[in-house]
Coordinates of C-alpha atoms in Angstrom, one line a residue:
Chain A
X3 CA 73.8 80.4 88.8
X4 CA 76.6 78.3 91.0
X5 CA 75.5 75.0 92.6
X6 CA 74.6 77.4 96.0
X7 CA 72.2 79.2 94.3
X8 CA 70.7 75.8 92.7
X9 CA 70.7 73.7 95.8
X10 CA 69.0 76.8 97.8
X11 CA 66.6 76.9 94.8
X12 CA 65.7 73.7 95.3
X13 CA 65.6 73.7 99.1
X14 CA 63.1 76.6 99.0
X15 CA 60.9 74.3 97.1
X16 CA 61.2 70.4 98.1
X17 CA 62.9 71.3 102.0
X18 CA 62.9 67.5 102.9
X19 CA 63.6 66.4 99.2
X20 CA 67.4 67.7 99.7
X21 CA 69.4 64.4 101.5
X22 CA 73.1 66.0 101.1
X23 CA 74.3 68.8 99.6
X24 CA 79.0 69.0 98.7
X25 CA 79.6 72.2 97.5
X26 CA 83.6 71.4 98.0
X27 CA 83.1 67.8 96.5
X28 CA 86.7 66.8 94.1
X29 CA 86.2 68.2 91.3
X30 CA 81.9 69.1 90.6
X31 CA 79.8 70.3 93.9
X32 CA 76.8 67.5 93.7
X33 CA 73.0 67.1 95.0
X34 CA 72.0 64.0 96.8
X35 CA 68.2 64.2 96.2
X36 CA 65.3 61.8 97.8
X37 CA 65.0 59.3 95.2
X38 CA 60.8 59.4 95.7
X39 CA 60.8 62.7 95.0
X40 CA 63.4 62.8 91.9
X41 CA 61.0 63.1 89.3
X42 CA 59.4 66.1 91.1
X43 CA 62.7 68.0 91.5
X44 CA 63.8 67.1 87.9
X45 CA 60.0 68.9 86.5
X46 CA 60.8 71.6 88.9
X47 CA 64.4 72.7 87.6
X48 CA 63.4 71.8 83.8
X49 CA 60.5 74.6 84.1
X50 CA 61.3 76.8 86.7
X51 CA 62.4 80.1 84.5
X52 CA 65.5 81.0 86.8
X53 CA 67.4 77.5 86.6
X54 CA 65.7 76.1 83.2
X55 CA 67.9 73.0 83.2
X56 CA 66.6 71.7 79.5
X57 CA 69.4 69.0 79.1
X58 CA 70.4 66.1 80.2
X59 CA 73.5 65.4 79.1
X60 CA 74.4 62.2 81.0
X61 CA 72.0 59.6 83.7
X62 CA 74.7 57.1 84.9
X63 CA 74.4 54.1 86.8
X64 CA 76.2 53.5 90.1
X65 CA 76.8 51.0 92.2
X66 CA 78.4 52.6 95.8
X67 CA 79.5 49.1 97.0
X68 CA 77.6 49.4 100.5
X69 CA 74.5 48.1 99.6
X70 CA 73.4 50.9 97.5
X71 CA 73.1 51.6 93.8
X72 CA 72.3 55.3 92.7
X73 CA 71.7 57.4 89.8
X74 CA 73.7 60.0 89.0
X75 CA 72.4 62.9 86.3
X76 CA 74.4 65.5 85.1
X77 CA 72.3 68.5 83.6
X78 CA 72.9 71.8 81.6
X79 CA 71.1 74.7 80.8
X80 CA 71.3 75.2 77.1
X81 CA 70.1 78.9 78.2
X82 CA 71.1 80.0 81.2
X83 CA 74.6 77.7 80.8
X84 CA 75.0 76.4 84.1
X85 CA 75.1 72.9 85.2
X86 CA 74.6 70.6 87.9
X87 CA 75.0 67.0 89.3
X88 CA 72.2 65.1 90.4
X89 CA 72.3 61.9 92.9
X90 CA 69.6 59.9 94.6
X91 CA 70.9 56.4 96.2
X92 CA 68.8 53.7 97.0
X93 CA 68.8 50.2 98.5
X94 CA 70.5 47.6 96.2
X95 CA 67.4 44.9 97.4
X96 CA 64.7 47.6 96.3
X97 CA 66.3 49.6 93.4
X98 CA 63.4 51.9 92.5
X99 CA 63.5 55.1 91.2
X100 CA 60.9 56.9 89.2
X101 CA 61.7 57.6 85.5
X102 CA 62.4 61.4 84.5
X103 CA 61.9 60.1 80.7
X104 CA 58.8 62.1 80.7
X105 CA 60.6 65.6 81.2
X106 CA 63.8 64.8 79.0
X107 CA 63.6 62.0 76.3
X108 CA 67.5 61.1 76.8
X109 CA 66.8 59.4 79.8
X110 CA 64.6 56.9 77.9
X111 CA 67.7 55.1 76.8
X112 CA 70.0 56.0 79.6
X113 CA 67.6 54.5 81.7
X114 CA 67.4 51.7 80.0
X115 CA 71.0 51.0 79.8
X116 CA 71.3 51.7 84.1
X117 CA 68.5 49.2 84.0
X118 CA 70.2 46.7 81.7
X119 CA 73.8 46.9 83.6
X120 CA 72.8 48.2 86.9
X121 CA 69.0 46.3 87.4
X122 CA 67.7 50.0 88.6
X123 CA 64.0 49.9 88.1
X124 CA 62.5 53.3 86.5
X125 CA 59.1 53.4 87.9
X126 CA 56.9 54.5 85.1
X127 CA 59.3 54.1 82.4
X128 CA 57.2 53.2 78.8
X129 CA 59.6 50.4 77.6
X130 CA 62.3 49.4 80.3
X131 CA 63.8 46.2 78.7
X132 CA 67.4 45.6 78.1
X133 CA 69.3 47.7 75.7
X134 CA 73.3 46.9 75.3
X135 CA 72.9 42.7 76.1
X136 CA 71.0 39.8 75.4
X137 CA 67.3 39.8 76.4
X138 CA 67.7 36.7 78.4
X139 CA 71.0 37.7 80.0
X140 CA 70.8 37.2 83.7
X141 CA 72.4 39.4 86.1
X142 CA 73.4 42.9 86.2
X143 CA 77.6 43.6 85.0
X144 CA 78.3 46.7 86.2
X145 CA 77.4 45.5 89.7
X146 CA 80.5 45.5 91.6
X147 CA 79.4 41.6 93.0
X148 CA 78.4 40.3 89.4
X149 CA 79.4 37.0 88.6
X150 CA 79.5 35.9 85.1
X151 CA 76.6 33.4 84.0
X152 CA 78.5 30.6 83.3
X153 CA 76.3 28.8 80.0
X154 CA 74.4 31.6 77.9
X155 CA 71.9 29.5 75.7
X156 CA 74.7 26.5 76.0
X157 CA 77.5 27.9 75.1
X158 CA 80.2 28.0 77.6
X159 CA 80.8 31.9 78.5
X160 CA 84.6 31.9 78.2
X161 CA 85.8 34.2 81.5
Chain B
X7 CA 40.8 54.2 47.7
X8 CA 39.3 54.5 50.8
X9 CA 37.6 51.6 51.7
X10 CA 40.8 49.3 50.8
X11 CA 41.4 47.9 54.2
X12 CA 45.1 48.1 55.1
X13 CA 47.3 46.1 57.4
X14 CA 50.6 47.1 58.9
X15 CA 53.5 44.7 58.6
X16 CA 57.0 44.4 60.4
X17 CA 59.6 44.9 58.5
X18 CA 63.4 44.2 59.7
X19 CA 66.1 46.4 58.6
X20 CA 69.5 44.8 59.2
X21 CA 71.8 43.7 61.4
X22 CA 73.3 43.0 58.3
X23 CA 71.9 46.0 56.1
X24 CA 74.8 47.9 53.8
X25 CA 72.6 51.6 55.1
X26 CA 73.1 50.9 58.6
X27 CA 77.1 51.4 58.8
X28 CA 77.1 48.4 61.0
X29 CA 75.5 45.7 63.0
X30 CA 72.0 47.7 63.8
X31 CA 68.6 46.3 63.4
X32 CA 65.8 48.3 62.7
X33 CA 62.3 46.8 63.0
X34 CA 60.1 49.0 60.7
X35 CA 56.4 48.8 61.2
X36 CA 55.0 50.1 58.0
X37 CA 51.7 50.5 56.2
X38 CA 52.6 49.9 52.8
X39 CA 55.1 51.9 52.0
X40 CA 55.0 54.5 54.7
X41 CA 57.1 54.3 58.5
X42 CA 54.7 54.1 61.3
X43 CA 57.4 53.1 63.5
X44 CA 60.8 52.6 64.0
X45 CA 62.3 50.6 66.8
X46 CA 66.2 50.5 66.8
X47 CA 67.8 47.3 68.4
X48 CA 71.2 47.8 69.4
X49 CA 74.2 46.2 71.9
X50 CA 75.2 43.5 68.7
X51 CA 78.8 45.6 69.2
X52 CA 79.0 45.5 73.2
X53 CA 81.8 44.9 74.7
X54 CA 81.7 46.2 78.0
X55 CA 84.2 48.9 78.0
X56 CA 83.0 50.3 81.2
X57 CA 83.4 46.8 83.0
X58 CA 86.9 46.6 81.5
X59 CA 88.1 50.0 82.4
X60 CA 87.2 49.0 86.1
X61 CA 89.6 46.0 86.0
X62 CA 92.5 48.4 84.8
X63 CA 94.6 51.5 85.6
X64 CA 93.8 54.7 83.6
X65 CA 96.4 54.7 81.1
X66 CA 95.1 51.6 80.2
X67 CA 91.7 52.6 79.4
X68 CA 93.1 54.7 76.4
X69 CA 93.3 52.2 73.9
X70 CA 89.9 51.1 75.1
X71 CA 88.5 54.8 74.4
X72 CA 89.8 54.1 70.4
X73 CA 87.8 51.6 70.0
X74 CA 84.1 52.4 70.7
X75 CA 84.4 55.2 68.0
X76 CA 86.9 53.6 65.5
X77 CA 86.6 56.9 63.0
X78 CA 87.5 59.6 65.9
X79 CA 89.5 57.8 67.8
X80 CA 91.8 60.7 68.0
X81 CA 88.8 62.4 69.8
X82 CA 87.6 59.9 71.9
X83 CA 91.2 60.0 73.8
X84 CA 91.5 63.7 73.6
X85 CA 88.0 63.5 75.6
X86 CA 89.3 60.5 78.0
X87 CA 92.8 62.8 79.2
X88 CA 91.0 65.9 79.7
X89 CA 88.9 64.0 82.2
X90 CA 92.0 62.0 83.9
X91 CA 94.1 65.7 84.1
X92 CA 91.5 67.4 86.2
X93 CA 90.8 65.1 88.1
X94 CA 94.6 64.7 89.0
X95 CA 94.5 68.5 88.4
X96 CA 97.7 68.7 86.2
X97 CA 98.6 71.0 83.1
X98 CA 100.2 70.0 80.4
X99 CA 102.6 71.8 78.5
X100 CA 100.8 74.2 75.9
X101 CA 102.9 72.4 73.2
X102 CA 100.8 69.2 73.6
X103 CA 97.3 71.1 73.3
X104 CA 98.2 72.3 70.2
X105 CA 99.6 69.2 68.7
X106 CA 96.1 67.5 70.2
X107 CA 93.7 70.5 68.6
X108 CA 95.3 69.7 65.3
X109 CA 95.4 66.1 65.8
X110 CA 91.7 66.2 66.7
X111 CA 90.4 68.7 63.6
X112 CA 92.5 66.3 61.4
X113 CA 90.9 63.2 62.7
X114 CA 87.3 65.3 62.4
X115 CA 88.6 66.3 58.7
X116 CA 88.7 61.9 58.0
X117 CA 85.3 61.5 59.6
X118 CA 83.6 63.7 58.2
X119 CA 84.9 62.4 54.9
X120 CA 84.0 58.6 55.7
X121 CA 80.2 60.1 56.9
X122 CA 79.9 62.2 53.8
X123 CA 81.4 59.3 51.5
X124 CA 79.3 56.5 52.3
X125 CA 76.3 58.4 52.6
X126 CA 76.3 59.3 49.2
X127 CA 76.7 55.8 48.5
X128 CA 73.6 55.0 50.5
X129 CA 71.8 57.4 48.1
X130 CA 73.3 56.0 44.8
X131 CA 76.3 57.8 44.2
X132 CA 79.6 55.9 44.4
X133 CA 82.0 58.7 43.0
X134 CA 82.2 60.9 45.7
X135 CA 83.1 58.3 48.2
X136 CA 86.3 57.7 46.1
X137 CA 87.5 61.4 46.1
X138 CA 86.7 61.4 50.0
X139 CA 88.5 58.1 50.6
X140 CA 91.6 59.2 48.5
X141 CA 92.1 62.8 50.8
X142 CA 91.1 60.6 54.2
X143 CA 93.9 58.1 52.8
X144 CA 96.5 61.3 53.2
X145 CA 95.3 62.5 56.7
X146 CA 95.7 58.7 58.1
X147 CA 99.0 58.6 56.5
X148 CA 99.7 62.0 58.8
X149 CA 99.1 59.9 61.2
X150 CA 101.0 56.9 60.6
X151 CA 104.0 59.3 60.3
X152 CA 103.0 60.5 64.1
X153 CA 102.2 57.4 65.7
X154 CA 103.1 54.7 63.5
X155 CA 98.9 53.2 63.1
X156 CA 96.4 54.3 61.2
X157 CA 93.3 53.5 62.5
X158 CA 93.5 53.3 66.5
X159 CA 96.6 55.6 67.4
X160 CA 96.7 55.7 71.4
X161 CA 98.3 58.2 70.8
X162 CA 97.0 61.5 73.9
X163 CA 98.0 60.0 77.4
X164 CA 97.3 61.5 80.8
X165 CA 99.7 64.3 80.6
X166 CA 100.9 64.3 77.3
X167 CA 101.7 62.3 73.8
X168 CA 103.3 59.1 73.3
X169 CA 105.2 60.7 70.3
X170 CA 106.2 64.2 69.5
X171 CA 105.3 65.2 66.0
X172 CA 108.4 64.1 63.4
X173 CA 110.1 66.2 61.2
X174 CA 108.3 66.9 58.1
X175 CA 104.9 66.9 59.6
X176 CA 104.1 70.6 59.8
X177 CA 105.1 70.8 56.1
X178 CA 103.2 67.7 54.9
X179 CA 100.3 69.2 56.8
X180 CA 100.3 72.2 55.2
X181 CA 100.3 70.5 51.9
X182 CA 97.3 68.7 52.9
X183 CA 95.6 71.7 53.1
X184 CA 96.3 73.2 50.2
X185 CA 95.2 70.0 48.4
X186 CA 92.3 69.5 50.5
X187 CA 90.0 73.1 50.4
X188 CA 89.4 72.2 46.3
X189 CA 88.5 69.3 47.7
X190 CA 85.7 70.4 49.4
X191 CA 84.3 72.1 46.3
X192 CA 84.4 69.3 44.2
X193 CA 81.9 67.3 46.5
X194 CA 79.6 69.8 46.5
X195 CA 79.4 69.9 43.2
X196 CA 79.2 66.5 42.8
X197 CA 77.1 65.8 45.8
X198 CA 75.8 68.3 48.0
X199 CA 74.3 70.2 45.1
X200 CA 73.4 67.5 43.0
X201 CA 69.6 67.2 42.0
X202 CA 68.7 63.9 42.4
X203 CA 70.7 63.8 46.2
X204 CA 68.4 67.1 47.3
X205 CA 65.6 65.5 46.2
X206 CA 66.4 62.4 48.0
X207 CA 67.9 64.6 51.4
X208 CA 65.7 67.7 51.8
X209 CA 62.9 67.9 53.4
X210 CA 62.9 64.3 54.5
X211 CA 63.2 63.4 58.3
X212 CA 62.8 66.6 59.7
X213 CA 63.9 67.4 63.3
X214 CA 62.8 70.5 65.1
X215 CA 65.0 72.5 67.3
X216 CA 63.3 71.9 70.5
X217 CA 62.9 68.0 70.1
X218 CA 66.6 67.5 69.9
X219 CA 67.5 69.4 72.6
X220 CA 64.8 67.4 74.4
X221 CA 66.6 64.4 73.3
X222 CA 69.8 65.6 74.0
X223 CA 71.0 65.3 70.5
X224 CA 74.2 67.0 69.7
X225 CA 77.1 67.7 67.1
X226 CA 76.2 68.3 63.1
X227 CA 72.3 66.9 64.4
X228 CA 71.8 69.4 66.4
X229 CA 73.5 71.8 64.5
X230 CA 71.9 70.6 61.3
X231 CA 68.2 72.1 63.4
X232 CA 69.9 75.7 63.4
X233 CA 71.4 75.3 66.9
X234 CA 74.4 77.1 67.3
X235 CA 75.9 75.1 69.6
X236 CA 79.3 73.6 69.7
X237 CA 81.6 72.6 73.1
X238 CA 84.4 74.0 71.3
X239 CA 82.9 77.6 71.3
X240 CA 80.0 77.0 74.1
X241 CA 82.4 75.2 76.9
X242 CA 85.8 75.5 76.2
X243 CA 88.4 72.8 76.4
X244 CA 91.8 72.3 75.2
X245 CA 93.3 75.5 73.1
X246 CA 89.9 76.4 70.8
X247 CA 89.9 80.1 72.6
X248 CA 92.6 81.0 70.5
X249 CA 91.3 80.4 67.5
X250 CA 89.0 82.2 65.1
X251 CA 86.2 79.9 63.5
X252 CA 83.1 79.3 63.2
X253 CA 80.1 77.2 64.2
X254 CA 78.2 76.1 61.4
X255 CA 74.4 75.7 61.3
X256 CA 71.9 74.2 59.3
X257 CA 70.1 76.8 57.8
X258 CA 67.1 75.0 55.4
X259 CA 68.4 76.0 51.7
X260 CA 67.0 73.4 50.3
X261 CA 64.4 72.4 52.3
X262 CA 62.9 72.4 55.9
X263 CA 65.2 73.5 58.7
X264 CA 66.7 70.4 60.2
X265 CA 66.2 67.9 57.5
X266 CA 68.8 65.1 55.9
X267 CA 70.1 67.6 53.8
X268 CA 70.9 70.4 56.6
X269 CA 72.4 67.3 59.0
X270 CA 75.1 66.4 56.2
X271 CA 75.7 69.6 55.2
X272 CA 77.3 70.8 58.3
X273 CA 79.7 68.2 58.0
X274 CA 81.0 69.8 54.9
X275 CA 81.2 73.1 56.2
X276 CA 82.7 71.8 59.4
X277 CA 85.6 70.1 57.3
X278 CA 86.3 73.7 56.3
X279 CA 86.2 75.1 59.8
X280 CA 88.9 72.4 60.6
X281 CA 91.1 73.6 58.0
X282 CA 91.1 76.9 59.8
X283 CA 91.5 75.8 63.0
X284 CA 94.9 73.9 61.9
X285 CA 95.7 76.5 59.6
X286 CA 96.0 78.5 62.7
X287 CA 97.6 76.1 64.8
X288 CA 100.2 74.5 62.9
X289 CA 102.5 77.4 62.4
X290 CA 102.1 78.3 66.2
X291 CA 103.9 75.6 68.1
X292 CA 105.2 76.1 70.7
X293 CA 108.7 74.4 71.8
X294 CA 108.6 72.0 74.8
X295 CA 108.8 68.7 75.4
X296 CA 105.4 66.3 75.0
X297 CA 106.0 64.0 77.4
X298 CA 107.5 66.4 80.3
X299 CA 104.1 65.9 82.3
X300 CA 102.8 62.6 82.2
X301 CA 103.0 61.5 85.7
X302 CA 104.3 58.2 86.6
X303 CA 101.5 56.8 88.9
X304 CA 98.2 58.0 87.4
X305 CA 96.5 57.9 91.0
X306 CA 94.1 60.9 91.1
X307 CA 92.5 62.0 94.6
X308 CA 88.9 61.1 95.6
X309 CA 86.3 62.2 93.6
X310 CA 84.6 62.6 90.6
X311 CA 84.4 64.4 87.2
X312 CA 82.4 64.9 84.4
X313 CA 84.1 66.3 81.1
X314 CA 82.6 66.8 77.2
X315 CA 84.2 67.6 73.9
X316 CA 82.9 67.6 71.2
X317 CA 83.3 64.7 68.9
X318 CA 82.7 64.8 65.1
X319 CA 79.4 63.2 66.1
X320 CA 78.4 65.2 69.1
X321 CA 78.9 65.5 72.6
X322 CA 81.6 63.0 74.3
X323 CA 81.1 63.2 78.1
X324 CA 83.4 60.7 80.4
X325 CA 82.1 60.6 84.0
X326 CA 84.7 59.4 86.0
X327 CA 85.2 58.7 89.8
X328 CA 87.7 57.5 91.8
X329 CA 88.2 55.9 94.9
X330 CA 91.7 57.1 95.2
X331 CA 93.7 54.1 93.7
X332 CA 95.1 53.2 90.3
X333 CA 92.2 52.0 88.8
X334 CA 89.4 54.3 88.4
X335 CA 86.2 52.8 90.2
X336 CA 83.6 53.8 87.5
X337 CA 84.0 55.1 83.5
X338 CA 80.5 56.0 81.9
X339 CA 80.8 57.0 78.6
X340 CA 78.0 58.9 77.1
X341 CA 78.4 58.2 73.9
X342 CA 77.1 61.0 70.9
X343 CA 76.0 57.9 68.8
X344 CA 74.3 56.4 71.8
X345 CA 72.2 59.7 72.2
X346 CA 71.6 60.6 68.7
X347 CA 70.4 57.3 67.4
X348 CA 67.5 57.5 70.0
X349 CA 65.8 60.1 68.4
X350 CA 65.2 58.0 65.3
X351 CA 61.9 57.2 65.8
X352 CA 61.1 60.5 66.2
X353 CA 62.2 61.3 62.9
X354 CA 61.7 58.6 60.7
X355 CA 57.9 58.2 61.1
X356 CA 55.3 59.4 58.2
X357 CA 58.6 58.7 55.9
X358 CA 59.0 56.4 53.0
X359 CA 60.8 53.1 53.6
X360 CA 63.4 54.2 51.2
X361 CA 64.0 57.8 52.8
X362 CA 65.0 55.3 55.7
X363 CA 68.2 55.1 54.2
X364 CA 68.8 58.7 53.7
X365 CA 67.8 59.3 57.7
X366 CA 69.8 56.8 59.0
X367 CA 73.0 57.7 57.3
X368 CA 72.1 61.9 58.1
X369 CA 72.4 61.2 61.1
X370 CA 76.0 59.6 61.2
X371 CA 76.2 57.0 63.6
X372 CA 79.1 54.7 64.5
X373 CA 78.1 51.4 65.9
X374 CA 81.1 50.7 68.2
X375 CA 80.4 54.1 69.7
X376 CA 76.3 52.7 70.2
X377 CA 77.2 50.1 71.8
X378 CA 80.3 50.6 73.0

């Protein structure tokens, strides 16, 4: 199936779930999803026998610099070898988005890692702490407006 | 037995443990002797390669790439340039994809060895690691000759190499070959067949088919649970069309399909595979000139990409967008070791404390790549 075929898929099922759709996006065609209905979707196109998208191959972190942060997932079918490129953006005050850990287990970590650099909340996610820094790190890197702590447990953070 | 009341205790497993191939702690919640739970703790190796690569242009983030896996670092560029060219949307001459397929099997060929070396040394045997450290020895010194280091090469750029290959290499290469394939034997003898490493490998951390995929596991660990799956064949990159090989799988000989024993054994059948692949190559050349396409300004259009290869340790994926200047506005690295790791809880629990060892080191993970 091409990314047509899957957005119309998923248009037929969730019609207000489907926010954008660029099929002539530089250089993959992407989905921008509704972020409260992300988990939805994601059950739906992991079971639904035509697109069967069984792996998730990458859930990245953005940060769009106009005051939103998104998540970005990249999925494959392992069986019916097409792929597509998930996005849901939401509000960098009220980053919420619900956890697809319980459809594929790679996003447990992934989502942990958006949380840790990113500060995207999974809604529902069994153990959302910090992953790649310090538990007591404040601040969120990857955020295009991060400014380095400047003592981290009194020593002087050298940037 | 019965009525002895028992009490689970935390156990911590490293940072600083020789099993865990780097700075990883493990906190082990046992009951005696058996795993009830594994908890990885990771990030003591983080050095924020995606933050850097956003203060930088993209040839820059090359030697960046080396570093997260230091034992494929060959691969990790190879995986880098594939996602910079189509996003600029250039070819490069077809004399530069071969030199990068053989380049790439050779650095698999010394990972493979370093992984199948040291985790025979986590079980107890020592020789093995020497016979796989003297033949890794003779591929790094392969590519010295290329690139002048041994370790972290920088060596694929957007658009080309930094060096053509020098004289002598195709003939040196060869030889490695030849020296290499008894190689191969020789550890099985001494290792992969040995009694006392099967009876410490099979049938110990067992990982079923459809829980890795689940978990996205990929490379020899997904491989090792009778997945036939490898980018090389299953999305084509690069040159590996025109070659005849094969994807290995595990297949249960000695045990369970998917245990240790099935994980490291692709690795040694993979080495093989490699051979073939550069057998292949390395008398097929074509002329050109290596550097004829490397653009001088890297800027590549607005957009995004996301592009995988497979790394000895799985599935590489760079997803990269840019905002149309010189510096790309986002690198995510989804790192095979990243991915793979996670699934350890999965497999390690019900297990001995000392089978620990042997699933930690089956499933072949570089810390700089974890943590990147």
């Amino acid at each position: 199936m091409n990314a047509n075929e899957i957005h119309d898929k998923i248009k037929s099922q969730f019609l207000e779930g489907v926010v954008e759709f660029k099929p002539d996006a530089v250089v993959e065609p992407f989905i921008v999803v509704r972020p409260d209905l992300v988990r939805e979707i994601s059950r739906f196109i992991s079971e639904d026998p035509e697109v069967k998208f069984d792996y998730l191959m990458s859930l990245s972190g953005v940060d769009f610099n106009d005051g939103n942060l998104g998540v970005v997932y990249h999925l494959y079918s392992m069986e019916k070898r097409h792929r597509i490129v998930l996005k849901v953006k939401v509000p960098k005050d009220k980053p919420e988005v619900p956890s697809v850990e319980s459809i594929w287990k790679t996003a447990n970590w992934h989502e942990r890692e958006a949380f840790d650099l990113f500060g995207i909340m999974f809604l529902d996610h069994p153990d959302l702490r910090r992953i790649l820094l310090p538990d007591d790190w404040e601040g969120y890197p990857l955020r295009k407006d991060y400014k380095v702590q400047e003592y981290y447990q009194g020593m002087k953070v050298p940037y | 037995m019965a009525e002895l009341r028992t009490e689970q205790m935390v156990l911590n497993m490293g940072p600083q443990h020789p099993s865990t191939h780097g700075v990883l702690r493990i906190e082990l919640v046992v009951d005696g002797e058996v795993v009830v739970d594994a908890i990885p703790h990771i990030g003591y190796l983080h050095r924020c390669f995606e933050k850097h690569a956003e203060a930088m242009n993209y040839q820059q983030v090359v030697p960046y790439c080396d570093r997260m896996d230091y034992l494929s670092s060959m691969n990790n560029d190879l995986g880098y340039v594939l996602a910079v060219e189509k996003l600029l949307n250039i070819q490069v001459p077809e004399r530069v994809e071969y030199i990068r397929v053989i380049m790439a099997e050779l650095q698999r060929i010394a990972s493979h060895l370093v992984a199948i070396g040291t985790y025979g040394l986590d079980i107890g045997a020592f020789t093995p690691f020497l016979y796989c450290f003297r033949d890794r020895e003779m591929v790094l010194d392969l590519f010295e000759m290329t690139c002048g280091a041994r370790l972290l090469y920088n060596y694929m750029w957007p658009g080309g190499l930094s060096h053509d290959i020098p004289p002598g290499f195709v003939e040196k290469t060869k030889a490695f070959i030849k020296h290499f394939r008894p190689t191969i034997k020789e550890v099985n003898d001494l290792l992969s067949y040995n009694e006392i490493f099967v009876k410490r490998t099979a049938n110990v951390g067992v990982l079923p088919a459809d829980v890795a995929i689940n978990y996205g596991a990929s490379g020899p660990t997904l491989r090792g649970s009778g997945v036939k799956w490898d980018l090389r064949k299953d999305d084509p990159y690069s040159v590996y069309h025109k070659f005849d090989w094969d994807v290995v799988v595990g297949t249960g000989e000695m045990g369970t399909l998917g245990d240790c024993w099935d994980r490291y054994m692709v690795k040694v059948w993979e080495m093989e595979q490699s051979l073939r692949i550069i057998e292949q190559a390395i008398d097929n050349i074509p002329e050109g000139n290596v550097q004829a396409a490397i653009p001088k300004r890297v800027r590549p259009p607005v957009g995004e990409v996301y592009v995988r290869s497979e790394t000895p340790r799985g599935e590489l994926g760079y997803y990269i967008i840019s905002d149309g200047s010189q510096n790309p506005y986002r690198v995510k690295a989804r790192a095979p070791s990243f991915v793979n790791l996670s699934l350890l809880p999965e497999i390690s629990r019900g297990y001995l404390i000392a089978d620990m060892i042997a699933i930690i080191g089956s499933v072949d993970i570089v810390l700089g790549d974890v943590d990147r």
